[in-house]
Short mmCIF file of C-alpha atoms in Angstrom, two decimals:
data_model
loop_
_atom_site.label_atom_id
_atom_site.label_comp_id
_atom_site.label_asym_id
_atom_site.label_seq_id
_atom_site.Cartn_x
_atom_site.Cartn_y
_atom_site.Cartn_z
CA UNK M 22 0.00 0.00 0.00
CA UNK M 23 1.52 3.51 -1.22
CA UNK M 24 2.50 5.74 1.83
CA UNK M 25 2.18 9.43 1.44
CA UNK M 26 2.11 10.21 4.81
CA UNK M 27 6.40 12.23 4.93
CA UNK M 28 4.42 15.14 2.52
CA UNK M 29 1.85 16.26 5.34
CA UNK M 30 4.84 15.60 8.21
CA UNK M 31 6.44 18.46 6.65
CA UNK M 32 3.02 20.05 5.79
CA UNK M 33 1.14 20.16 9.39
CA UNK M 34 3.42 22.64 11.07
CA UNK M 35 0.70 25.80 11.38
CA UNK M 36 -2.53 23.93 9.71
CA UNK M 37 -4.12 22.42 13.45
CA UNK M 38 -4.42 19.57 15.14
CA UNK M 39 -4.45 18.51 18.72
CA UNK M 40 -3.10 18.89 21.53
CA UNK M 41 -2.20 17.13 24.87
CA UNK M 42 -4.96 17.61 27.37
CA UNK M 43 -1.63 18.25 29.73
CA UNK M 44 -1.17 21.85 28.74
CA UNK M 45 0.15 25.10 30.43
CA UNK M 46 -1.45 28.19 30.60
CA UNK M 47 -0.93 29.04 26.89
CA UNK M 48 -2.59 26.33 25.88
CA UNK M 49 0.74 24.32 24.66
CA UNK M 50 2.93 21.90 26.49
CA UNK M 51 6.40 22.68 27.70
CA UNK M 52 9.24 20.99 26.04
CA UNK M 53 10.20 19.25 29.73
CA UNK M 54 7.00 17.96 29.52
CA UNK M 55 6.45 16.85 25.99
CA UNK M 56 9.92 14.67 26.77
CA UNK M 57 8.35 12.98 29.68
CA UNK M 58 5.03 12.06 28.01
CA UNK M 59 4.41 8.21 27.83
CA UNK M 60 3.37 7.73 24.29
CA UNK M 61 1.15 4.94 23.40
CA UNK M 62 2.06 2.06 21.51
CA UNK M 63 0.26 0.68 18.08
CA UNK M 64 -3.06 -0.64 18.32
CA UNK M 65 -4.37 -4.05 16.65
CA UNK M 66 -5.66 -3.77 13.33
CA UNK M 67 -9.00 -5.85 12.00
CA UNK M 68 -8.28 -8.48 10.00
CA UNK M 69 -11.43 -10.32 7.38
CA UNK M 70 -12.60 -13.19 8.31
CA UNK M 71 -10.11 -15.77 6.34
CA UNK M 72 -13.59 -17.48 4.23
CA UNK M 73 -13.66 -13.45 2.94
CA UNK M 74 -12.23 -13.69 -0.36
CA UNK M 75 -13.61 -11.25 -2.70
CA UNK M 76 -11.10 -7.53 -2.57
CA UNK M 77 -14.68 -5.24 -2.43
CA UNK M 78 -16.00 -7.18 0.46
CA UNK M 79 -12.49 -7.51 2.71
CA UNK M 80 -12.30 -3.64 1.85
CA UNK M 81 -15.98 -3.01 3.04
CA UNK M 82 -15.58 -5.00 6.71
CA UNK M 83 -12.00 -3.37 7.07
CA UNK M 84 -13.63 0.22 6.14
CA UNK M 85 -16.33 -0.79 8.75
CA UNK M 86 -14.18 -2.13 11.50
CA UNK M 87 -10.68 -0.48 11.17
CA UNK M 88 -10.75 1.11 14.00
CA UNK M 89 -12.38 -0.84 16.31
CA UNK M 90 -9.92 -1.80 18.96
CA UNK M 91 -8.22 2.65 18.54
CA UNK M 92 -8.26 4.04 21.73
CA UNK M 93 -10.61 7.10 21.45
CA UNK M 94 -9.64 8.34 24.64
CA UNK M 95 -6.04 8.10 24.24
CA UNK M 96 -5.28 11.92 22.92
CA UNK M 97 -1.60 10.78 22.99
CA UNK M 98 -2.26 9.19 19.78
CA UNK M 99 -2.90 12.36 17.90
CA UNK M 100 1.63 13.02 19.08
CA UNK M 101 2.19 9.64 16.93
CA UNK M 102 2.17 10.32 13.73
CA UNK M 103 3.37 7.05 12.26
CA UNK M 104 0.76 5.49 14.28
CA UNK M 105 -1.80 7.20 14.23
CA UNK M 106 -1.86 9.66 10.98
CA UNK M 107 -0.40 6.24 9.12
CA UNK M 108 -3.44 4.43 9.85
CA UNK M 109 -5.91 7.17 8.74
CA UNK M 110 -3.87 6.98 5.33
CA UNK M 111 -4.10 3.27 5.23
CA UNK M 112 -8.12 3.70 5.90
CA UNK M 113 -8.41 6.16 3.22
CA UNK M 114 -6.74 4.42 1.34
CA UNK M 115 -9.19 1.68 1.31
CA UNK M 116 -12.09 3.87 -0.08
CA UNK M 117 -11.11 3.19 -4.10
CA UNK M 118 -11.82 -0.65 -3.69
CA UNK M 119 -15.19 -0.12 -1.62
CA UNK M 120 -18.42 -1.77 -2.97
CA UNK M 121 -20.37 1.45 -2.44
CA UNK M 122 -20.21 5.09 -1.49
CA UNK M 123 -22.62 4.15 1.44
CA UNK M 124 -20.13 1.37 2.56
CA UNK M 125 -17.23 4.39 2.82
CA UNK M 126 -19.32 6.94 4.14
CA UNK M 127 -21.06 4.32 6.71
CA UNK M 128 -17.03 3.87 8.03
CA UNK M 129 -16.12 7.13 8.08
CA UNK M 130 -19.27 8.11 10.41
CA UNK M 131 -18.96 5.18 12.36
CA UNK M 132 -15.52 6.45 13.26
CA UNK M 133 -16.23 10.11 14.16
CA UNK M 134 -18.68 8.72 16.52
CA UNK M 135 -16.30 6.67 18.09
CA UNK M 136 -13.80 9.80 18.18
CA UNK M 137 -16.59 12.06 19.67
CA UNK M 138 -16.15 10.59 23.47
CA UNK M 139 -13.00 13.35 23.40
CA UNK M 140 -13.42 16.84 21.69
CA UNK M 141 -9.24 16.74 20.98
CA UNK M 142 -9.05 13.21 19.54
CA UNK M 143 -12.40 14.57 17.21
CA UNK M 144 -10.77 17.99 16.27
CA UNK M 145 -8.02 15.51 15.36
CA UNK M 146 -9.75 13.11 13.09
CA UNK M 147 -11.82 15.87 11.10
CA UNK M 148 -8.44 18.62 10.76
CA UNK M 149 -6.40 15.39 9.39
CA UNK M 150 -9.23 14.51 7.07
CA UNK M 151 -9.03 17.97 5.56
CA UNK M 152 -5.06 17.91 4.92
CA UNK M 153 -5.25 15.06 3.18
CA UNK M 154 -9.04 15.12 0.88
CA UNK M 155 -9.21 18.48 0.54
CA UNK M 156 -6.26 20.72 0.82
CA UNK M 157 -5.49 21.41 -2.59
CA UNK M 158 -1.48 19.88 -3.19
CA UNK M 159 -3.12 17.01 -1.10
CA UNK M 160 -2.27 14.30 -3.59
CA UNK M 161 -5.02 12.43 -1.89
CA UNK M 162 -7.37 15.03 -2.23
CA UNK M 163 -10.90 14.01 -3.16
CA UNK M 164 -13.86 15.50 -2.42
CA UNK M 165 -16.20 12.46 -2.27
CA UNK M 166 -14.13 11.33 -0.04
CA UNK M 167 -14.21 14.18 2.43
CA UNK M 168 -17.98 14.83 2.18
CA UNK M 169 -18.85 12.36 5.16
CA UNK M 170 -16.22 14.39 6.96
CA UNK M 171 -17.91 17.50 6.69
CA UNK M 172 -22.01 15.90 7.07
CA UNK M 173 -20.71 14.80 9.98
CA UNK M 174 -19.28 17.62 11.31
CA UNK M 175 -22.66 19.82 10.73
CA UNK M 176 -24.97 17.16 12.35
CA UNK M 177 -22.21 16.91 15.73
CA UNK M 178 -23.39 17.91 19.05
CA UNK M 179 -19.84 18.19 19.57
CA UNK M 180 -19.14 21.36 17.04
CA UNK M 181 -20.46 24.60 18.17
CA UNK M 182 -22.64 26.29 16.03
CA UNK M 183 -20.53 28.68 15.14
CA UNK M 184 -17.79 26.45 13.99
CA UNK M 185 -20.43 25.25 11.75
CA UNK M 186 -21.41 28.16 9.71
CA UNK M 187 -17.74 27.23 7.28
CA UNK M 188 -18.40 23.58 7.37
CA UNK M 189 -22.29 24.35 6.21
CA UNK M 190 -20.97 26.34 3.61
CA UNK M 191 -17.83 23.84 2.48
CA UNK M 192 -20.80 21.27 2.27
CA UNK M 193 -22.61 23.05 0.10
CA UNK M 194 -19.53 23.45 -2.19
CA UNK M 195 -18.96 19.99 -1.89
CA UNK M 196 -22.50 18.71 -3.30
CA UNK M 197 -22.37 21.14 -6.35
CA UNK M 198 -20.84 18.72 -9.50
CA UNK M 199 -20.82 15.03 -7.32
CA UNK M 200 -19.34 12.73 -9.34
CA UNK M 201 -22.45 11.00 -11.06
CA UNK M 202 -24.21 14.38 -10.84
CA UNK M 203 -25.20 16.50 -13.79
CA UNK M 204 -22.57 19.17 -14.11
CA UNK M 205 -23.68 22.88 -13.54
CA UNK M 206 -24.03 24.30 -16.68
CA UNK M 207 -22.57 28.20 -17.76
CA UNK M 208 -22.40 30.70 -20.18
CA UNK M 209 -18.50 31.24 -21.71
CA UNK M 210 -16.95 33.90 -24.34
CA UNK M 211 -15.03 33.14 -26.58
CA UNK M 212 -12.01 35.22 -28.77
CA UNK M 213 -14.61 36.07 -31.72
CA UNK M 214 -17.08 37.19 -29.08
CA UNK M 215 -19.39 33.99 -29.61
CA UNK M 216 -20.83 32.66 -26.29
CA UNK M 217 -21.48 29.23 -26.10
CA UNK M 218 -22.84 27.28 -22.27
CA UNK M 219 -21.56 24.08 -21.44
CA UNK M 220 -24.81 22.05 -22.29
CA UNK M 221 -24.94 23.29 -25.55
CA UNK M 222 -21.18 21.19 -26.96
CA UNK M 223 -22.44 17.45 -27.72
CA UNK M 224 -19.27 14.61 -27.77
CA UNK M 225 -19.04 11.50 -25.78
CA UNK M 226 -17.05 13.31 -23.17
CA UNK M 227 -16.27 16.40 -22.65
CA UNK M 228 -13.31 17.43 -20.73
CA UNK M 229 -13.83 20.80 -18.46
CA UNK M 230 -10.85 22.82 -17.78
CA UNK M 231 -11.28 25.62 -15.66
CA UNK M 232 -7.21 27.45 -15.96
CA UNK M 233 -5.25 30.44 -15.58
CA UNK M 234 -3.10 31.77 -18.38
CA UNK M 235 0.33 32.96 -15.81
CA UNK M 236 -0.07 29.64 -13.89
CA UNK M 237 2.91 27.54 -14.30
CA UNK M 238 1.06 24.09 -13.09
CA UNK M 239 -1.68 24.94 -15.60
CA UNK M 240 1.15 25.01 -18.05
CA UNK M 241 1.92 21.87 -17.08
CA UNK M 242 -0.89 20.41 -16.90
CA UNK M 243 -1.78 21.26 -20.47
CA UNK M 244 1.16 20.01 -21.96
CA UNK M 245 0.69 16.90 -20.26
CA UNK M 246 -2.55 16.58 -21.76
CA UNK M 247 -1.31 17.64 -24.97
CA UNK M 248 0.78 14.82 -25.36
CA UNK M 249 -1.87 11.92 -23.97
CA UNK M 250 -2.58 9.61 -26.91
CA UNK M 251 -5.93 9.11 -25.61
CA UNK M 252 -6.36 12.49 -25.15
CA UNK M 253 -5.49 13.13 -28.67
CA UNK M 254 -6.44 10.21 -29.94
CA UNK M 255 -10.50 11.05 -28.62
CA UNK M 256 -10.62 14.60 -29.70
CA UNK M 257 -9.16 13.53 -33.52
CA UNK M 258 -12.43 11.16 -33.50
CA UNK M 259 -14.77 13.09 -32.06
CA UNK M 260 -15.40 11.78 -29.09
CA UNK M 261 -14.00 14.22 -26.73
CA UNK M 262 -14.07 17.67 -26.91
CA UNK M 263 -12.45 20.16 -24.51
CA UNK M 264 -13.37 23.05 -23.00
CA UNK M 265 -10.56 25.44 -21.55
CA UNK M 266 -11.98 27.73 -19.30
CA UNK M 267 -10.29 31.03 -17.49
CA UNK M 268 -12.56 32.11 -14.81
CA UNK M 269 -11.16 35.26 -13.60
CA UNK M 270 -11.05 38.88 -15.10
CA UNK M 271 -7.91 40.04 -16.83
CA UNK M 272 -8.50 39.11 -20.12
CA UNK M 273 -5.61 41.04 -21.37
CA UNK M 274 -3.27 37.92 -19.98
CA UNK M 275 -5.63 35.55 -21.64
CA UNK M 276 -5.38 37.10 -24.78
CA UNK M 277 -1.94 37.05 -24.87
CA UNK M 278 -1.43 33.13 -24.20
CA UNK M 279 -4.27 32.41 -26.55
CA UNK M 280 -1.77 30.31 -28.74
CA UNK M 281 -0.93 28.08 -25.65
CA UNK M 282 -4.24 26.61 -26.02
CA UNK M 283 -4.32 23.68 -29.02
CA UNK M 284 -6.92 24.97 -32.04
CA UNK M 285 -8.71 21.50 -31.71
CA UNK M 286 -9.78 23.12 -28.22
CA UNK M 287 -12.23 25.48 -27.11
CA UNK M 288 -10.58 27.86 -25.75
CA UNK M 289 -12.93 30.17 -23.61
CA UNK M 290 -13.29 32.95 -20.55
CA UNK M 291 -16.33 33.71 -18.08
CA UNK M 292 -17.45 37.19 -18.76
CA UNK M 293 -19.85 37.13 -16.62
CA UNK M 294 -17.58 36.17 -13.33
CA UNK M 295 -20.57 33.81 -12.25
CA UNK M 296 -18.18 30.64 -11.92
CA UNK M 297 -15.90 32.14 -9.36
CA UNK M 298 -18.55 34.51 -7.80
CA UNK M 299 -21.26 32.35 -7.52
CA UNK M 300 -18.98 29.61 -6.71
CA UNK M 301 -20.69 27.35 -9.50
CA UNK M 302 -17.23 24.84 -8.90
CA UNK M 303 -15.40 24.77 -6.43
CA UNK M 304 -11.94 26.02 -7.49
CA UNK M 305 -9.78 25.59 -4.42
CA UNK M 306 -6.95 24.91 -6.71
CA UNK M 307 -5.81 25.68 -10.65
CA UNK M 308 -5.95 24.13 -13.17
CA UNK M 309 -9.03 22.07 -12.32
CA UNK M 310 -10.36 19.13 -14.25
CA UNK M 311 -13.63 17.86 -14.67
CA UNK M 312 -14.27 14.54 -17.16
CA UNK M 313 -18.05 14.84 -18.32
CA UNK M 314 -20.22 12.09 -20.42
CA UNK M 315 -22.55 12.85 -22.73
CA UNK M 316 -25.52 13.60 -20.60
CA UNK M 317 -22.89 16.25 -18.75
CA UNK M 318 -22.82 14.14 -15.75
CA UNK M 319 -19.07 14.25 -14.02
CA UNK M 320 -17.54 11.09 -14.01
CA UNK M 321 -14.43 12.50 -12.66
CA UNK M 322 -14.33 15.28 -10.04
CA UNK M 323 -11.46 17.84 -9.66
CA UNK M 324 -9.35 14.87 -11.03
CA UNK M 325 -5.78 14.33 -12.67
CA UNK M 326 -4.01 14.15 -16.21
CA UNK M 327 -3.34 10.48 -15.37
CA UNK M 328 -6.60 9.56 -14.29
CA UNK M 329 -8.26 10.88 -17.26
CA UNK M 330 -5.74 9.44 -19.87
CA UNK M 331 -6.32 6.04 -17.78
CA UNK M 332 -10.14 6.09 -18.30
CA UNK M 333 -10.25 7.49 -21.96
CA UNK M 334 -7.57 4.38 -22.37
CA UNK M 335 -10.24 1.76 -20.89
CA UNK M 336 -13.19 3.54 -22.38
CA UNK M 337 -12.88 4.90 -25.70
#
C-alpha cells in the first residue's frame, strides 16, 4: 500500500491539530514535559474473516471495523504520527476498492462517533481529514471522499454552532458537480465574441478545464494533456471535446497566451464572473479538471491528467 504520509509531516506545522490535554497556561505543552510524556504504543488492526475472499467485500468490513480496537480516549495518539496519521492513510486508502459510497461513508461516520467521546481526539480526526481530501497539493485530495467528513461535522453535538457556519458552507460546495451528478451548466466567451454554455457542446465526453493563463502548473498540466494519446487520440475522432476555461477577469493575460491553447480546443473565458462569484465549482486549486459524459454528468471530479488518460484508455 503507497505511503504518502512524509508530505503532510512536513506540511502540518501551522494547519491544526491537537493537543495534549496536559497543557500550560498558553494552551501548549512545555518541552520538559512533551519529553516525559508516555506515548502509546500501536493498536491491533481488524483483519477479514479468512472465508472473505472477494477484494470489495475484505475492503468493506475493514472500512467498517478499522478502527475498532483505537483508543478514542487516548489523545496521545494524535503526538504519533506514524501510528496514528499512518493508519488514517491506510483507511483512506481503502475507499477506491469499496463496494459502495454508502459502505465508505457508513465507516467514516462510524468512526467520528467513536472519536466524539474526546473533543481533541475529534478535532483531530476531522483537521487530518481535511489535509489530506481536501487541501489542494493534497495528492489524496478528493472531495467524495471528504464529504462524510464535513455531514458529519454539521450534524455533531460536539461542534459549536458557530464552527459550523464554514463547514455548512464547504458542504454546500462539496455537493455542487458530485461525481455522477449533472454538471452545472454556464455561459463562456469566446475570442470572436461567440458565447457558447456548457450544455450546448455534444461529444461522448467532454473534458472541463477551468485554468489560468500565468499559472505555471496549468502550463503543465496542459502540456501533459497535450501529449496523452488518448487524449489526442478522442478529440481527432470526435469523441471528446475540450473546454478550456479562465474564470477570472484580466482578459488582457488571456489574450496574450491564446496560442498556448491547441486549435482543436475550445478555448474560452467567463465574462460574466458567475463561476468564481457564484462559486458554481469549487476552485480551491488551478488548473481544475472535470471529465463529463454525454448527458454532462461528471464522471471524474477535480481529477488528474493520469486519471483521465487512464479512463479514456479503458473507455474509448
Amino acid at each position: 500500500m503507497k505511503r504518502v504520509i512524509g508530505f503532510f509531516l512536513m506540511l502540518a506545522a501551522g494547519i491544526g491539530g491537537c493537543t495534549s490535554k496536559n497543557e500550560d497556561k498558553k494552551g501548549e505543552s512545555t518541552k520538559e514535559e512533551t519529553q516525559t510524556l508516555a506515548l502509546p504504543g500501536n493498536f491491533e488492526r481488524a483483519v477479514p474473516p479468512a472465508v472473505m475472499t472477494n477484494p470489495q467485500e475484505r475492503a468493506d468490513y475493514l472500512i467498517t471495523h478499522f478502527w475498532d480496537k483505537f483508543d478514542f480516549t487516548d489523545t496521545m495518539y494524535c503526538h504519533v504520527p506514524n501510528i496514528t496519521e499512518q493508519a488514517f492513510v491506510d483507511f483512506i486508502a481503502l475507499f477506491p476498492h469499496a463496494s459502495s459510497y454508502d459502505k465508505i461513508s457508513g465507516g467514516v461516520k462510524k468512526m467520528l462517533a467513536s472519536a466524539e467521546v474526546d473533543n481533541v481526539m475529534y478535532k483531530y480526526f476531522c483537521s487530518t481529514a481535511e489535509r489530506y481530501l481536501y487541501t489542494p497539493n493534497s495528492p489524496m485530495r478528493n472531495d467524495d471522499y471528504y464529504t462524510p467528513f464535513v455531514e458529519h461535522i454539521v450534524e455533531s453535538s460536539k461542534v459549536t454552532d458557530t464552527h459550523k457556519i464554514r463547514f455548512r458552507a464547504l458542504l454546500h460546495l462539496l455537493y455542487r458537480n458530485r461525481t455522477g451528478s449533472k454538471a452545472e451548466d454556464f455561459s463562456y466567451t469566446m475570442a470572436s465574441g461567440k458565447t457558447g454554455n456548457l450544455y450546448s457542446l455534444s461529444a461522448k465526453y467532454l473534458l472541463l478545464m477551468f485554468y489560468n493563463p500565468d499559472c505555471v502548473e496549468c502550463q503543465h498540466t496542459m502540456e501533459i494533456l497535450k501529449n496523452s494519446t488518448a487524449v489526442a487520440g478522442a478529440v481527432s475522432s470526435g469523441s471528446l471535446k475540450v473546454l478550456a476555461v479562465y474564470p477570472d477577469e484580466n482578459i488582457e493575460a488571456w489574450e496574450k497566451h491564446k496560442k498556448d491553447i491547441p486549435p482543436s480546443w475550445i478555448n474560452a473565458y467567463d465574462k460574466s464572473q458567475a463561476i468564481k462569484n457564484s462559486e458554481i465549482y469549487d476552485l480551491k486549486a488551478i488548473p481544475t479538471l472535470y471529465l463529463l459524459d454525454r448527458d454532462k454528468k461528471v464522471i471524474l471530479k477535480d481529477t488528474s491528467t493520469g486519471d483521465i488518460h487512464e479512463y479514456l484508455e479503458r473507455n474509448r
